[in-house]
Amino acid sequence: MKLKFENAPRPSNVTQDQWQDWAWQLRSSLKSHADYAAFFDLHQSEKNAFEKGQQLFNVRSTPYYASLASRTNHLDPIRRILTPHEKELYDPKQAQLDPLGERKNSNNPVPRIIHRYSDRVLFLITDICSVYCRYCTRKHFTGADQAFIKKSEYEQALDYIKKTKGLREVILSGGDPLTISDGQLERVLTDLRKIEHVEIIRIGTRMPVVAPMRITQNLVEIIRRSKPVFLMTHFNHPRELTAEAAEAIERLVDHGIPVMNQMVLLNGVNNHAAIVQALSRRLLYLRAKPYYMFQCDPSIGTDYLRTTVENSLQIQKELWGHLSGLAMPQLSVDIPDGGGKTYYVPNFEKSVSLEKREYVGWDGVHAEYINPEPTEIVQPMDYEMYLAEWNEIRQSKN
Ligand code: SF4
């Protein structure tokens, strides 16, 4: 079956030129109770969120993304991502403003830099997003209207990256780094490329999902000039993969920019094996690698959107053996309070001894893996060639 991607339904009062202009999409965003009420037939649970939620996390959606959601049914998966619900205001079981522990002093050496892992840093270059997802994990920072990083903070951040020689990757994040202008992005990429030890740059963005017209020819040429740059995007549901989104992904990949997708498992949105497989197969067909399937972080107001870990494990188990390794995203949980990631795979081991391990595979095959006869452990003769590099990376964090 050849996969098909449908255009998003453009409202009749919007011209094609407006619709295809990402700046127009941002300018025309739905940002208030009145905007949402004009666009959607709001359910009482959504009205209550707007009316009672003094401290409600920001609301915003591009008209493009809003057009993918049902106007009449508040249970629609995409609508659950972009419309606030009164359950955001309930006392949750675990509500953290900063579930990843990013604001701990040791992780946040200078403003806008999060240094959690030794070989890489997050560089938060803007706090603005074109859509505020209800499950956002970075509510402590996102949407505080600070916009593009101030000059003094930018210089401090660059200085930190320059002097931390063990760093190999910089992940541009926010907010959404592709909400800044082409000129601003080009400057950031060019400055990072001048730092010799920075090998990989990643851009974490939802723009291919919520405003795919942002992926212009000019933008991909700017990104390509700073290669190797990986684009980390964030599709959660197969209906987000429209013809416009497909074109954006293909434009990136055709210009040599690898695209990786990080989905979040969300209750009532995508927590079914059939939905995850449909999303993964379509992404792979477009040459975007399904990379992570995240357990939703316990960010404030997200209990109603979080799945249980057991629900997520069950989905993974159902997919195992029916999705190729290329199509299978890695189920991962960020341990709260900045404990780092932990991964899950279904456990097929039935017994373990020094001599052998016994398995029953996903479709019931019984087999053993027998260790070789114990022999002397042989160190590769040339490992010392790589030790200096390895030590530099290991010592870059604390
Ligand atoms: S695009 Fe990312 S950073 Fe912005 S609100 Fe959504 S999840 Fe949070």
mmCIF file with all atom_site columns, N, CA, C and O and ligand atoms in Angstrom, residues 57 129 131-133 135-138 142 174-176 206 234, ligand 1:
data_model
loop_
_atom_site.group_PDB
_atom_site.id
_atom_site.type_symbol
_atom_site.label_atom_id
_atom_site.label_alt_id
_atom_site.label_comp_id
_atom_site.label_asym_id
_atom_site.label_entity_id
_atom_site.label_seq_id
_atom_site.pdbx_PDB_ins_code
_atom_site.Cartn_x
_atom_site.Cartn_y
_atom_site.Cartn_z
_atom_site.occupancy
_atom_site.B_iso_or_equiv
_atom_site.pdbx_formal_charge
_atom_site.auth_seq_id
_atom_site.auth_comp_id
_atom_site.auth_asym_id
_atom_site.auth_atom_id
_atom_site.pdbx_PDB_model_num
ATOM   1  N  N   . PHE A 1 57  ? -0.877 27.271 32.142 1.00 0.00 ? 57  PHE A N   1
ATOM   2  C  CA  . PHE A 1 57  ? 0.262  27.338 31.227 1.00 0.00 ? 57  PHE A CA  1
ATOM   3  C  C   . PHE A 1 57  ? -0.209 27.998 29.927 1.00 0.00 ? 57  PHE A C   1
ATOM   4  O  O   . PHE A 1 57  ? -1.351 27.834 29.504 1.00 0.00 ? 57  PHE A O   1
ATOM   5  N  N   . CYS A 1 129 ? 7.365  29.303 21.639 1.00 0.00 ? 129 CYS A N   1
ATOM   6  C  CA  . CYS A 1 129 ? 6.932  28.198 20.772 1.00 0.00 ? 129 CYS A CA  1
ATOM   7  C  C   . CYS A 1 129 ? 5.738  28.691 19.967 1.00 0.00 ? 129 CYS A C   1
ATOM   8  O  O   . CYS A 1 129 ? 5.039  29.606 20.391 1.00 0.00 ? 129 CYS A O   1
ATOM   9  N  N   . VAL A 1 131 ? 3.288  26.638 19.262 1.00 0.00 ? 131 VAL A N   1
ATOM   10 C  CA  . VAL A 1 131 ? 2.172  25.937 19.902 1.00 0.00 ? 131 VAL A CA  1
ATOM   11 C  C   . VAL A 1 131 ? 2.618  25.612 21.316 1.00 0.00 ? 131 VAL A C   1
ATOM   12 O  O   . VAL A 1 131 ? 3.761  25.190 21.513 1.00 0.00 ? 131 VAL A O   1
ATOM   13 N  N   . TYR A 1 132 ? 1.768  25.834 22.303 1.00 0.00 ? 132 TYR A N   1
ATOM   14 C  CA  . TYR A 1 132 ? 2.108  25.407 23.659 1.00 0.00 ? 132 TYR A CA  1
ATOM   15 C  C   . TYR A 1 132 ? 1.374  24.103 23.950 1.00 0.00 ? 132 TYR A C   1
ATOM   16 O  O   . TYR A 1 132 ? 0.146  24.092 24.115 1.00 0.00 ? 132 TYR A O   1
ATOM   17 N  N   . CYS A 1 133 ? 2.170  23.011 23.970 1.00 0.00 ? 133 CYS A N   1
ATOM   18 C  CA  . CYS A 1 133 ? 1.607  21.679 24.152 1.00 0.00 ? 133 CYS A CA  1
ATOM   19 C  C   . CYS A 1 133 ? 1.237  21.520 25.622 1.00 0.00 ? 133 CYS A C   1
ATOM   20 O  O   . CYS A 1 133 ? 2.009  21.898 26.498 1.00 0.00 ? 133 CYS A O   1
ATOM   21 N  N   . TYR A 1 135 ? 1.324  19.116 27.526 1.00 0.00 ? 135 TYR A N   1
ATOM   22 C  CA  . TYR A 1 135 ? 2.160  18.196 28.312 1.00 0.00 ? 135 TYR A CA  1
ATOM   23 C  C   . TYR A 1 135 ? 3.598  18.699 28.432 1.00 0.00 ? 135 TYR A C   1
ATOM   24 O  O   . TYR A 1 135 ? 4.471  17.960 28.899 1.00 0.00 ? 135 TYR A O   1
ATOM   25 N  N   . CYS A 1 136 ? 3.874  19.923 28.037 1.00 0.00 ? 136 CYS A N   1
ATOM   26 C  CA  . CYS A 1 136 ? 5.257  20.411 27.950 1.00 0.00 ? 136 CYS A CA  1
ATOM   27 C  C   . CYS A 1 136 ? 6.035  20.123 29.238 1.00 0.00 ? 136 CYS A C   1
ATOM   28 O  O   . CYS A 1 136 ? 5.547  20.334 30.344 1.00 0.00 ? 136 CYS A O   1
ATOM   29 N  N   . THR A 1 137 ? 7.259  19.691 29.050 1.00 0.00 ? 137 THR A N   1
ATOM   30 C  CA  . THR A 1 137 ? 8.083  19.315 30.199 1.00 0.00 ? 137 THR A CA  1
ATOM   31 C  C   . THR A 1 137 ? 8.895  20.493 30.744 1.00 0.00 ? 137 THR A C   1
ATOM   32 O  O   . THR A 1 137 ? 9.440  20.430 31.824 1.00 0.00 ? 137 THR A O   1
ATOM   33 N  N   . ARG A 1 138 ? 8.960  21.561 29.959 1.00 0.00 ? 138 ARG A N   1
ATOM   34 C  CA  . ARG A 1 138 ? 9.814  22.684 30.361 1.00 0.00 ? 138 ARG A CA  1
ATOM   35 C  C   . ARG A 1 138 ? 8.972  23.910 30.698 1.00 0.00 ? 138 ARG A C   1
ATOM   36 O  O   . ARG A 1 138 ? 9.266  25.039 30.261 1.00 0.00 ? 138 ARG A O   1
ATOM   37 N  N   . THR A 1 142 ? 9.451  27.726 29.246 1.00 0.00 ? 142 THR A N   1
ATOM   38 C  CA  . THR A 1 142 ? 8.775  27.957 27.971 1.00 0.00 ? 142 THR A CA  1
ATOM   39 C  C   . THR A 1 142 ? 7.681  29.016 28.088 1.00 0.00 ? 142 THR A C   1
ATOM   40 O  O   . THR A 1 142 ? 6.893  28.996 29.022 1.00 0.00 ? 142 THR A O   1
ATOM   41 N  N   . GLY A 1 174 ? 14.563 25.080 23.457 1.00 0.00 ? 174 GLY A N   1
ATOM   42 C  CA  . GLY A 1 174 ? 13.873 26.255 23.970 1.00 0.00 ? 174 GLY A CA  1
ATOM   43 C  C   . GLY A 1 174 ? 12.730 25.836 24.872 1.00 0.00 ? 174 GLY A C   1
ATOM   44 O  O   . GLY A 1 174 ? 12.876 24.924 25.681 1.00 0.00 ? 174 GLY A O   1
ATOM   45 N  N   . GLY A 1 175 ? 11.541 26.439 24.559 1.00 0.00 ? 175 GLY A N   1
ATOM   46 C  CA  . GLY A 1 175 ? 11.071 27.064 23.343 1.00 0.00 ? 175 GLY A CA  1
ATOM   47 C  C   . GLY A 1 175 ? 11.429 26.303 22.066 1.00 0.00 ? 175 GLY A C   1
ATOM   48 O  O   . GLY A 1 175 ? 11.898 25.183 22.109 1.00 0.00 ? 175 GLY A O   1
ATOM   49 N  N   . ASP A 1 176 ? 11.130 26.947 20.964 1.00 0.00 ? 176 ASP A N   1
ATOM   50 C  CA  . ASP A 1 176 ? 11.378 26.302 19.672 1.00 0.00 ? 176 ASP A CA  1
ATOM   51 C  C   . ASP A 1 176 ? 12.367 27.143 18.867 1.00 0.00 ? 176 ASP A C   1
ATOM   52 O  O   . ASP A 1 176 ? 12.053 28.269 18.459 1.00 0.00 ? 176 ASP A O   1
ATOM   53 N  N   . ARG A 1 206 ? 9.388  21.639 17.020 1.00 0.00 ? 206 ARG A N   1
ATOM   54 C  CA  . ARG A 1 206 ? 8.081  21.090 16.616 1.00 0.00 ? 206 ARG A CA  1
ATOM   55 C  C   . ARG A 1 206 ? 7.562  21.792 15.359 1.00 0.00 ? 206 ARG A C   1
ATOM   56 O  O   . ARG A 1 206 ? 6.434  21.540 14.948 1.00 0.00 ? 206 ARG A O   1
ATOM   57 N  N   . HIS A 1 234 ? 9.089  16.160 16.506 1.00 0.00 ? 234 HIS A N   1
ATOM   58 C  CA  . HIS A 1 234 ? 8.254  15.724 17.609 1.00 0.00 ? 234 HIS A CA  1
ATOM   59 C  C   . HIS A 1 234 ? 6.816  15.516 17.129 1.00 0.00 ? 234 HIS A C   1
ATOM   60 O  O   . HIS A 1 234 ? 5.914  16.267 17.487 1.00 0.00 ? 234 HIS A O   1
HETATM 61 S  S1  . SF4 B 2 .   ? 6.896  22.756 21.348 1.00 0.00 ? 1   SF4 B S1  1
HETATM 62 FE FE1 . SF4 B 2 .   ? 8.154  21.682 22.897 1.00 0.00 ? 1   SF4 B FE1 1
HETATM 63 S  S2  . SF4 B 2 .   ? 8.902  23.293 24.285 1.00 0.00 ? 1   SF4 B S2  1
HETATM 64 FE FE2 . SF4 B 2 .   ? 7.174  24.148 23.123 1.00 0.00 ? 1   SF4 B FE2 1
HETATM 65 S  S3  . SF4 B 2 .   ? 5.369  23.784 24.388 1.00 0.00 ? 1   SF4 B S3  1
HETATM 66 FE FE3 . SF4 B 2 .   ? 5.511  22.052 22.966 1.00 0.00 ? 1   SF4 B FE3 1
HETATM 67 S  S4  . SF4 B 2 .   ? 6.667  20.501 24.117 1.00 0.00 ? 1   SF4 B S4  1
HETATM 68 FE FE4 . SF4 B 2 .   ? 7.004  22.488 25.190 1.00 0.00 ? 1   SF4 B FE4 1
#
